[in-house]
Amino acid sequence: MKKLLFIFNPYAGKAQIKSKLLQIVDIMVKGGFEVTIYPTQAKEDALKIVKDRAGEFDLIVCSGGDGTLDEAVTGMMLSEKKVPLGYIPAGSTNDFANSLKIPKDMAKAAVIAVSGKKFACDVGKFNEDSFIYVAAFGIFTAVSYKTSQKWKNILGHAAYFLEGVKSLTDITSYRIRVECAGKTIEDEFIYGMITNSNSVGGFKNMTGKNVLLDDGKFEVTLIRMPKNFGELNAILGSLTKLIDNTDLIYSFKCSNIRFISGKEVPWTLDGEFGGSHREVEIWNIHRALEIMVRKK
């Protein structure tokens, strides 16, 4: 029989996997796999076991939130042998699962994980770390995970923005030089995100239009520090209407980008703290990882 390693975070998404575990394992066995089960015990557990043991299995399936997926991806990128990765979303946001059209229903996601098709997607390299769908800094890096789904549904992108901007005096900005494709931008930024996803923080289309997860390019969004509430409203209007009609927001695609700052800037990778850095270089590793997705 083919061998499958099933790694899951037992506490993700209000521990909903506890009531689904037997059904999920049964689906895996019926799919022709001998299943090894590993509930994570601590932070970076998934990373370590995937890195150390990926070569022993034909398929690895992880279940949890975006953080668990990020650990599994990072572990796979560090592993000597790359094997396909299945994902059963169990978190509260599940941005990358939404981009891959993996359903929230855990049993349906399990079927896709063991019997779907392989999709070779891009992976981000962030200095010595990896990320699967977003590297970000600035005002929204925590806000997107705190804003309630109710307000997201009612106000859309406006909730995201208003939750972060209580007043102009609350905003922290960073003087950063950005180098990409032979061009240089130097400005005062309140937010930046480098993405390979259709949604961030549960907001669909936040990353722009015509997003492809396997084109070797990231979508980059950089927001300048507003000088007054008029500029703040212009940024809000642009984000809400998805119309690039302000020079306060830089939006472009790239495969390699570098950030240089005079002071340390805290970053998040896939919603988890990615450290504080003065210099960051990000590469798109084209089609570096096979993830199981739904067959057409």
mmCIF file of C-alpha atoms in Angstrom:
data_model
loop_
_atom_site.group_PDB
_atom_site.id
_atom_site.type_symbol
_atom_site.label_atom_id
_atom_site.label_comp_id
_atom_site.label_asym_id
_atom_site.label_seq_id
_atom_site.Cartn_x
_atom_site.Cartn_y
_atom_site.Cartn_z
ATOM 1 C CA MET A 1 0.000 0.000 0.000
ATOM 2 C CA LYS A 2 1.000 3.595 -0.524
ATOM 3 C CA LYS A 3 2.024 5.406 2.638
ATOM 4 C CA LEU A 4 0.410 8.614 3.896
ATOM 5 C CA LEU A 5 1.443 10.840 6.800
ATOM 6 C CA PHE A 6 -1.483 12.755 8.270
ATOM 7 C CA ILE A 7 -0.425 15.727 10.409
ATOM 8 C CA PHE A 8 -3.094 17.777 12.137
ATOM 9 C CA ASN A 9 -3.358 20.594 14.652
ATOM 10 C CA PRO A 10 -5.875 19.268 17.208
ATOM 11 C CA TYR A 11 -6.797 22.786 18.374
ATOM 12 C CA ALA A 12 -7.260 24.580 15.050
ATOM 13 C CA GLY A 13 -10.683 26.033 14.291
ATOM 14 C CA LYS A 14 -12.161 25.292 17.716
ATOM 15 C CA ALA A 15 -10.879 21.685 17.564
ATOM 16 C CA GLN A 16 -13.473 20.708 14.957
ATOM 17 C CA ILE A 17 -11.289 17.870 13.658
ATOM 18 C CA LYS A 18 -12.005 15.815 16.797
ATOM 19 C CA SER A 19 -15.468 14.946 15.520
ATOM 20 C CA LYS A 20 -14.221 14.276 11.966
ATOM 21 C CA LEU A 21 -11.030 12.332 12.576
ATOM 22 C CA LEU A 22 -12.362 8.798 12.095
ATOM 23 C CA GLN A 23 -14.220 9.782 8.927
ATOM 24 C CA ILE A 24 -11.097 11.453 7.501
ATOM 25 C CA VAL A 25 -8.851 8.472 8.251
ATOM 26 C CA ASP A 26 -11.457 6.104 6.758
ATOM 27 C CA ILE A 27 -11.441 8.159 3.536
ATOM 28 C CA MET A 28 -7.657 7.911 3.426
ATOM 29 C CA VAL A 29 -7.629 4.146 3.933
ATOM 30 C CA LYS A 30 -10.341 3.656 1.317
ATOM 31 C CA GLY A 31 -8.141 5.732 -0.987
ATOM 32 C CA GLY A 32 -5.516 3.001 -0.812
ATOM 33 C CA PHE A 33 -3.191 4.415 1.837
ATOM 34 C CA GLU A 34 -1.567 3.032 4.931
ATOM 35 C CA VAL A 35 -1.993 6.002 7.274
ATOM 36 C CA THR A 36 0.368 7.306 9.946
ATOM 37 C CA ILE A 37 -1.281 9.896 12.194
ATOM 38 C CA TYR A 38 0.561 12.675 13.988
ATOM 39 C CA PRO A 39 -1.213 15.361 16.073
ATOM 40 C CA THR A 40 1.090 18.361 16.481
ATOM 41 C CA GLN A 41 2.323 18.998 20.014
ATOM 42 C CA ALA A 42 3.989 22.393 19.745
ATOM 43 C CA LYS A 43 4.864 25.233 17.396
ATOM 44 C CA GLU A 44 6.966 24.126 14.374
ATOM 45 C CA ASP A 45 6.093 20.476 15.009
ATOM 46 C CA ALA A 46 4.655 20.094 11.511
ATOM 47 C CA LEU A 47 7.742 21.727 10.019
ATOM 48 C CA LYS A 48 10.120 19.335 11.761
ATOM 49 C CA ILE A 49 8.278 16.104 11.007
ATOM 50 C CA VAL A 50 7.770 16.986 7.319
ATOM 51 C CA LYS A 51 11.411 18.003 6.955
ATOM 52 C CA ASP A 52 12.693 14.842 8.639
ATOM 53 C CA ARG A 53 10.230 12.224 7.355
ATOM 54 C CA ALA A 54 8.777 13.349 4.008
ATOM 55 C CA GLY A 55 10.936 10.813 2.153
ATOM 56 C CA GLU A 56 9.240 7.911 3.967
ATOM 57 C CA PHE A 57 5.812 8.649 2.464
ATOM 58 C CA ASP A 58 4.037 8.898 -0.876
ATOM 59 C CA LEU A 59 1.721 11.689 0.291
ATOM 60 C CA ILE A 60 1.588 14.069 3.237
ATOM 61 C CA VAL A 61 -1.715 15.589 4.312
ATOM 62 C CA CYS A 62 -1.912 18.380 6.866
ATOM 63 C CA SER A 63 -4.950 19.811 8.609
ATOM 64 C CA GLY A 64 -5.138 23.057 10.528
ATOM 65 C CA GLY A 65 -5.095 26.747 9.800
ATOM 66 C CA ASP A 66 -2.836 28.734 7.515
ATOM 67 C CA GLY A 67 -0.051 28.486 10.099
ATOM 68 C CA THR A 68 -0.083 24.680 9.994
ATOM 69 C CA LEU A 69 -0.022 24.758 6.200
ATOM 70 C CA ASP A 70 2.883 27.217 6.292
ATOM 71 C CA GLU A 71 4.859 24.864 8.562
ATOM 72 C CA ALA A 72 4.193 21.869 6.311
ATOM 73 C CA VAL A 73 5.254 23.827 3.216
ATOM 74 C CA THR A 74 8.414 25.102 4.906
ATOM 75 C CA GLY A 75 9.279 21.589 6.046
ATOM 76 C CA MET A 76 8.760 20.253 2.529
ATOM 77 C CA MET A 77 11.004 22.926 1.046
ATOM 78 C CA LEU A 78 13.722 21.889 3.499
ATOM 79 C CA SER A 79 13.255 18.176 2.857
ATOM 80 C CA GLU A 80 15.626 16.263 0.598
ATOM 81 C CA LYS A 81 12.650 14.594 -1.100
ATOM 82 C CA LYS A 82 9.553 16.481 -2.231
ATOM 83 C CA VAL A 83 6.237 14.616 -2.151
ATOM 84 C CA PRO A 84 2.720 15.913 -2.905
ATOM 85 C CA LEU A 85 0.922 17.746 -0.123
ATOM 86 C CA GLY A 86 -2.776 17.522 0.659
ATOM 87 C CA TYR A 87 -4.545 20.126 2.779
ATOM 88 C CA ILE A 88 -7.666 19.877 4.920
ATOM 89 C CA PRO A 89 -8.453 23.427 6.135
ATOM 90 C CA ALA A 90 -9.525 23.719 9.760
ATOM 91 C CA GLY A 91 -8.656 27.314 10.680
ATOM 92 C CA SER A 92 -10.763 30.433 10.853
ATOM 93 C CA THR A 93 -9.400 32.143 7.714
ATOM 94 C CA ASN A 94 -7.958 29.523 5.322
ATOM 95 C CA ASP A 95 -6.888 32.000 2.649
ATOM 96 C CA PHE A 96 -4.846 29.615 0.549
ATOM 97 C CA ALA A 97 -7.506 26.898 0.652
ATOM 98 C CA ASN A 98 -9.952 29.462 -0.737
ATOM 99 C CA SER A 99 -7.536 30.265 -3.557
ATOM 100 C CA LEU A 100 -7.222 26.559 -4.386
ATOM 101 C CA LYS A 101 -11.009 26.069 -4.105
ATOM 102 C CA ILE A 102 -10.551 23.442 -1.402
ATOM 103 C CA PRO A 103 -13.899 23.186 0.452
ATOM 104 C CA LYS A 104 -14.350 23.944 4.147
ATOM 105 C CA ASP A 105 -16.147 20.622 4.585
ATOM 106 C CA MET A 106 -13.378 18.469 6.045
ATOM 107 C CA ALA A 107 -14.602 15.172 4.574
ATOM 108 C CA LYS A 108 -14.815 16.660 1.074
ATOM 109 C CA ALA A 109 -11.363 18.182 1.490
ATOM 110 C CA ALA A 110 -10.020 14.788 2.581
ATOM 111 C CA VAL A 111 -11.350 13.179 -0.611
ATOM 112 C CA ILE A 112 -9.533 15.823 -2.677
ATOM 113 C CA ALA A 113 -6.359 15.318 -0.643
ATOM 114 C CA VAL A 114 -6.157 11.598 -1.477
ATOM 115 C CA SER A 115 -7.797 11.390 -4.904
ATOM 116 C CA GLY A 116 -7.545 14.837 -6.464
ATOM 117 C CA LYS A 117 -5.002 16.001 -9.026
ATOM 118 C CA LYS A 118 -1.563 17.448 -8.408
ATOM 119 C CA PHE A 119 -1.143 21.186 -8.905
ATOM 120 C CA ALA A 120 2.397 22.601 -9.018
ATOM 121 C CA CYS A 121 2.213 25.994 -7.320
ATOM 122 C CA ASP A 122 4.748 28.704 -6.622
ATOM 123 C CA VAL A 123 6.382 29.054 -3.217
ATOM 124 C CA GLY A 124 7.892 32.190 -1.722
ATOM 125 C CA LYS A 125 11.419 32.322 -0.354
ATOM 126 C CA PHE A 126 11.825 35.000 2.344
ATOM 127 C CA ASN A 127 15.516 35.331 3.231
ATOM 128 C CA GLU A 128 16.077 31.844 4.734
ATOM 129 C CA ASP A 129 12.368 31.112 5.341
ATOM 130 C CA SER A 130 9.499 30.026 3.099
ATOM 131 C CA PHE A 131 5.880 31.118 2.731
ATOM 132 C CA ILE A 132 3.056 29.808 0.614
ATOM 133 C CA TYR A 133 0.748 32.802 0.054
ATOM 134 C CA VAL A 134 1.659 36.068 1.818
ATOM 135 C CA ALA A 135 4.561 37.979 3.326
ATOM 136 C CA ALA A 136 3.479 41.305 4.817
ATOM 137 C CA PHE A 137 4.486 44.180 7.055
ATOM 138 C CA GLY A 138 2.707 47.137 8.577
ATOM 139 C CA ILE A 139 -0.621 48.141 9.953
ATOM 140 C CA PHE A 140 -2.809 45.320 8.658
ATOM 141 C CA THR A 141 -0.629 42.326 9.453
ATOM 142 C CA ALA A 142 -2.538 41.569 12.660
ATOM 143 C CA VAL A 143 -5.784 43.400 11.866
ATOM 144 C CA SER A 144 -6.826 41.016 9.095
ATOM 145 C CA TYR A 145 -6.992 38.147 11.567
ATOM 146 C CA LYS A 146 -8.863 40.163 14.238
ATOM 147 C CA THR A 147 -11.641 41.735 12.186
ATOM 148 C CA SER A 148 -14.837 39.734 12.677
ATOM 149 C CA GLN A 149 -16.321 37.892 9.705
ATOM 150 C CA LYS A 150 -19.616 39.690 10.317
ATOM 151 C CA TRP A 151 -18.018 43.092 9.707
ATOM 152 C CA LYS A 152 -16.065 41.762 6.747
ATOM 153 C CA ASN A 153 -19.321 40.633 5.147
ATOM 154 C CA ILE A 154 -21.038 43.963 5.814
ATOM 155 C CA LEU A 155 -18.276 46.416 4.990
ATOM 156 C CA GLY A 156 -15.843 44.412 2.871
ATOM 157 C CA HIS A 157 -12.394 45.962 2.555
ATOM 158 C CA ALA A 158 -13.563 49.037 4.477
ATOM 159 C CA ALA A 159 -13.736 46.991 7.701
ATOM 160 C CA TYR A 160 -10.192 45.842 7.161
ATOM 161 C CA PHE A 161 -8.978 49.380 6.757
ATOM 162 C CA LEU A 162 -11.058 51.068 9.456
ATOM 163 C CA GLU A 163 -10.104 48.489 12.041
ATOM 164 C CA GLY A 164 -6.456 49.363 11.492
ATOM 165 C CA VAL A 165 -6.782 53.120 11.185
ATOM 166 C CA LYS A 166 -8.400 54.510 14.317
ATOM 167 C CA SER A 167 -6.572 57.804 13.762
ATOM 168 C CA LEU A 168 -3.626 59.066 11.758
ATOM 169 C CA THR A 169 -1.552 59.403 14.932
ATOM 170 C CA ASP A 170 -1.854 55.648 15.555
ATOM 171 C CA ILE A 171 -0.178 54.708 12.290
ATOM 172 C CA THR A 172 3.386 53.434 12.303
ATOM 173 C CA SER A 173 5.244 54.007 9.054
ATOM 174 C CA TYR A 174 8.534 52.676 7.734
ATOM 175 C CA ARG A 175 11.015 54.386 5.420
ATOM 176 C CA ILE A 176 11.890 51.593 2.983
ATOM 177 C CA ARG A 177 13.800 51.295 -0.278
ATOM 178 C CA VAL A 178 12.227 48.721 -2.564
ATOM 179 C CA GLU A 179 14.200 47.206 -5.442
ATOM 180 C CA CYS A 180 12.491 45.153 -8.141
ATOM 181 C CA ALA A 181 13.282 44.399 -11.790
ATOM 182 C CA GLY A 182 15.975 47.073 -11.970
ATOM 183 C CA LYS A 183 13.687 49.761 -10.563
ATOM 184 C CA THR A 184 13.867 51.419 -7.143
ATOM 185 C CA ILE A 185 11.083 52.920 -5.025
ATOM 186 C CA GLU A 186 11.871 54.749 -1.790
ATOM 187 C CA ASP A 187 9.001 55.968 0.322
ATOM 188 C CA GLU A 188 7.276 56.022 3.714
ATOM 189 C CA PHE A 189 5.015 52.959 3.866
ATOM 190 C CA ILE A 190 2.312 51.941 6.329
ATOM 191 C CA TYR A 191 1.689 48.560 4.721
ATOM 192 C CA GLY A 192 3.115 46.148 2.203
ATOM 193 C CA MET A 193 2.196 42.660 1.071
ATOM 194 C CA ILE A 194 3.742 40.224 -1.362
ATOM 195 C CA THR A 195 1.129 37.628 -2.216
ATOM 196 C CA ASN A 196 0.366 34.507 -4.191
ATOM 197 C CA SER A 197 -3.286 34.197 -3.281
ATOM 198 C CA ASN A 198 -6.742 35.430 -4.191
ATOM 199 C CA SER A 199 -7.477 36.489 -0.618
ATOM 200 C CA VAL A 200 -5.692 37.760 2.468
ATOM 201 C CA GLY A 201 -7.197 37.790 5.937
ATOM 202 C CA GLY A 202 -10.429 36.395 4.511
ATOM 203 C CA PHE A 203 -10.874 39.243 2.020
ATOM 204 C CA LYS A 204 -11.253 37.956 -1.516
ATOM 205 C CA ASN A 205 -9.709 39.950 -4.375
ATOM 206 C CA MET A 206 -7.651 42.028 -1.927
ATOM 207 C CA THR A 207 -4.504 41.076 -3.811
ATOM 208 C CA GLY A 208 -5.619 42.334 -7.216
ATOM 209 C CA LYS A 209 -6.960 40.888 -10.442
ATOM 210 C CA ASN A 210 -5.776 38.083 -12.733
ATOM 211 C CA VAL A 211 -3.980 36.236 -9.932
ATOM 212 C CA LEU A 212 -2.345 32.961 -10.942
ATOM 213 C CA LEU A 213 -0.709 30.708 -8.355
ATOM 214 C CA ASP A 214 1.744 29.124 -10.798
ATOM 215 C CA ASP A 215 2.929 31.989 -13.019
ATOM 216 C CA GLY A 216 6.252 32.587 -11.259
ATOM 217 C CA LYS A 217 5.187 36.059 -10.112
ATOM 218 C CA PHE A 218 3.934 37.670 -6.918
ATOM 219 C CA GLU A 219 1.354 40.418 -6.616
ATOM 220 C CA VAL A 220 2.879 43.344 -4.685
ATOM 221 C CA THR A 221 0.832 46.020 -2.891
ATOM 222 C CA LEU A 222 2.555 48.899 -1.072
ATOM 223 C CA ILE A 223 0.591 51.668 0.681
ATOM 224 C CA ARG A 224 2.220 55.043 1.336
ATOM 225 C CA MET A 225 1.756 56.989 4.558
ATOM 226 C CA PRO A 226 -1.246 59.324 4.164
ATOM 227 C CA LYS A 227 -0.576 62.958 5.101
ATOM 228 C CA ASN A 228 -4.193 63.821 5.888
ATOM 229 C CA PHE A 229 -7.676 62.345 5.982
ATOM 230 C CA GLY A 230 -8.224 63.226 2.331
ATOM 231 C CA GLU A 231 -5.395 60.905 1.344
ATOM 232 C CA LEU A 232 -6.656 58.335 3.837
ATOM 233 C CA ASN A 233 -10.062 58.381 2.149
ATOM 234 C CA ALA A 234 -8.405 58.047 -1.277
ATOM 235 C CA ILE A 235 -6.613 54.888 -0.101
ATOM 236 C CA LEU A 236 -9.825 53.532 1.408
ATOM 237 C CA GLY A 237 -11.765 54.230 -1.778
ATOM 238 C CA SER A 238 -9.151 52.543 -3.932
ATOM 239 C CA LEU A 239 -9.087 49.419 -1.767
ATOM 240 C CA THR A 240 -12.867 49.249 -1.458
ATOM 241 C CA LYS A 241 -13.624 49.709 -5.154
ATOM 242 C CA LEU A 242 -10.598 47.755 -6.372
ATOM 243 C CA ILE A 243 -9.773 50.662 -8.684
ATOM 244 C CA ASP A 244 -6.165 51.781 -8.914
ATOM 245 C CA ASN A 245 -6.860 55.494 -9.052
ATOM 246 C CA THR A 246 -4.405 56.861 -6.477
ATOM 247 C CA ASP A 247 -0.651 57.296 -6.433
ATOM 248 C CA LEU A 248 -0.721 56.428 -2.729
ATOM 249 C CA ILE A 249 -0.783 52.721 -3.569
ATOM 250 C CA TYR A 250 1.872 50.922 -5.608
ATOM 251 C CA SER A 251 0.628 47.726 -7.267
ATOM 252 C CA PHE A 252 2.724 45.526 -9.538
ATOM 253 C CA LYS A 253 3.881 41.975 -10.194
ATOM 254 C CA CYS A 254 7.403 40.632 -9.747
ATOM 255 C CA SER A 255 9.381 37.448 -9.218
ATOM 256 C CA ASN A 256 12.159 38.893 -7.049
ATOM 257 C CA ILE A 257 12.014 41.896 -4.710
ATOM 258 C CA ARG A 258 14.229 43.431 -2.050
ATOM 259 C CA PHE A 259 13.344 45.665 0.935
ATOM 260 C CA ILE A 260 15.935 47.775 2.777
ATOM 261 C CA SER A 261 15.113 49.865 5.856
ATOM 262 C CA GLY A 262 17.119 51.903 8.347
ATOM 263 C CA LYS A 263 15.252 50.263 11.230
ATOM 264 C CA GLU A 264 13.924 46.783 11.817
ATOM 265 C CA VAL A 265 10.527 46.062 10.318
ATOM 266 C CA PRO A 266 8.327 43.268 11.739
ATOM 267 C CA TRP A 267 6.958 40.873 9.098
ATOM 268 C CA THR A 268 4.356 38.135 9.039
ATOM 269 C CA LEU A 269 4.561 35.038 6.859
ATOM 270 C CA ASP A 270 1.224 33.343 6.156
ATOM 271 C CA GLY A 271 -0.218 35.055 9.223
ATOM 272 C CA GLU A 272 2.567 33.954 11.579
ATOM 273 C CA PHE A 273 5.341 36.200 12.929
ATOM 274 C CA GLY A 274 8.266 36.163 10.504
ATOM 275 C CA GLY A 275 10.763 38.160 12.553
ATOM 276 C CA SER A 276 11.965 41.765 12.374
ATOM 277 C CA HIS A 277 14.388 42.640 9.594
ATOM 278 C CA ARG A 278 16.267 45.587 8.121
ATOM 279 C CA GLU A 279 16.870 43.765 4.847
ATOM 280 C CA VAL A 280 14.563 41.275 3.190
ATOM 281 C CA GLU A 281 14.858 39.570 -0.169
ATOM 282 C CA ILE A 282 11.958 37.584 -1.558
ATOM 283 C CA TRP A 283 12.076 35.174 -4.494
ATOM 284 C CA ASN A 284 9.315 33.327 -6.284
ATOM 285 C CA ILE A 285 10.281 29.655 -6.620
ATOM 286 C CA HIS A 286 8.289 28.686 -9.691
ATOM 287 C CA ARG A 287 6.055 25.614 -9.320
ATOM 288 C CA ALA A 288 8.136 24.366 -6.408
ATOM 289 C CA LEU A 289 5.456 22.356 -4.603
ATOM 290 C CA GLU A 290 2.720 19.944 -5.675
ATOM 291 C CA ILE A 291 -0.572 20.410 -3.814
ATOM 292 C CA MET A 292 -3.618 18.222 -4.260
ATOM 293 C CA VAL A 293 -6.628 20.052 -5.723
ATOM 294 C CA ARG A 294 -10.033 19.142 -7.064
ATOM 295 C CA LYS A 295 -10.213 17.362 -10.407
ATOM 296 C CA LYS A 296 -12.142 19.254 -13.063
#
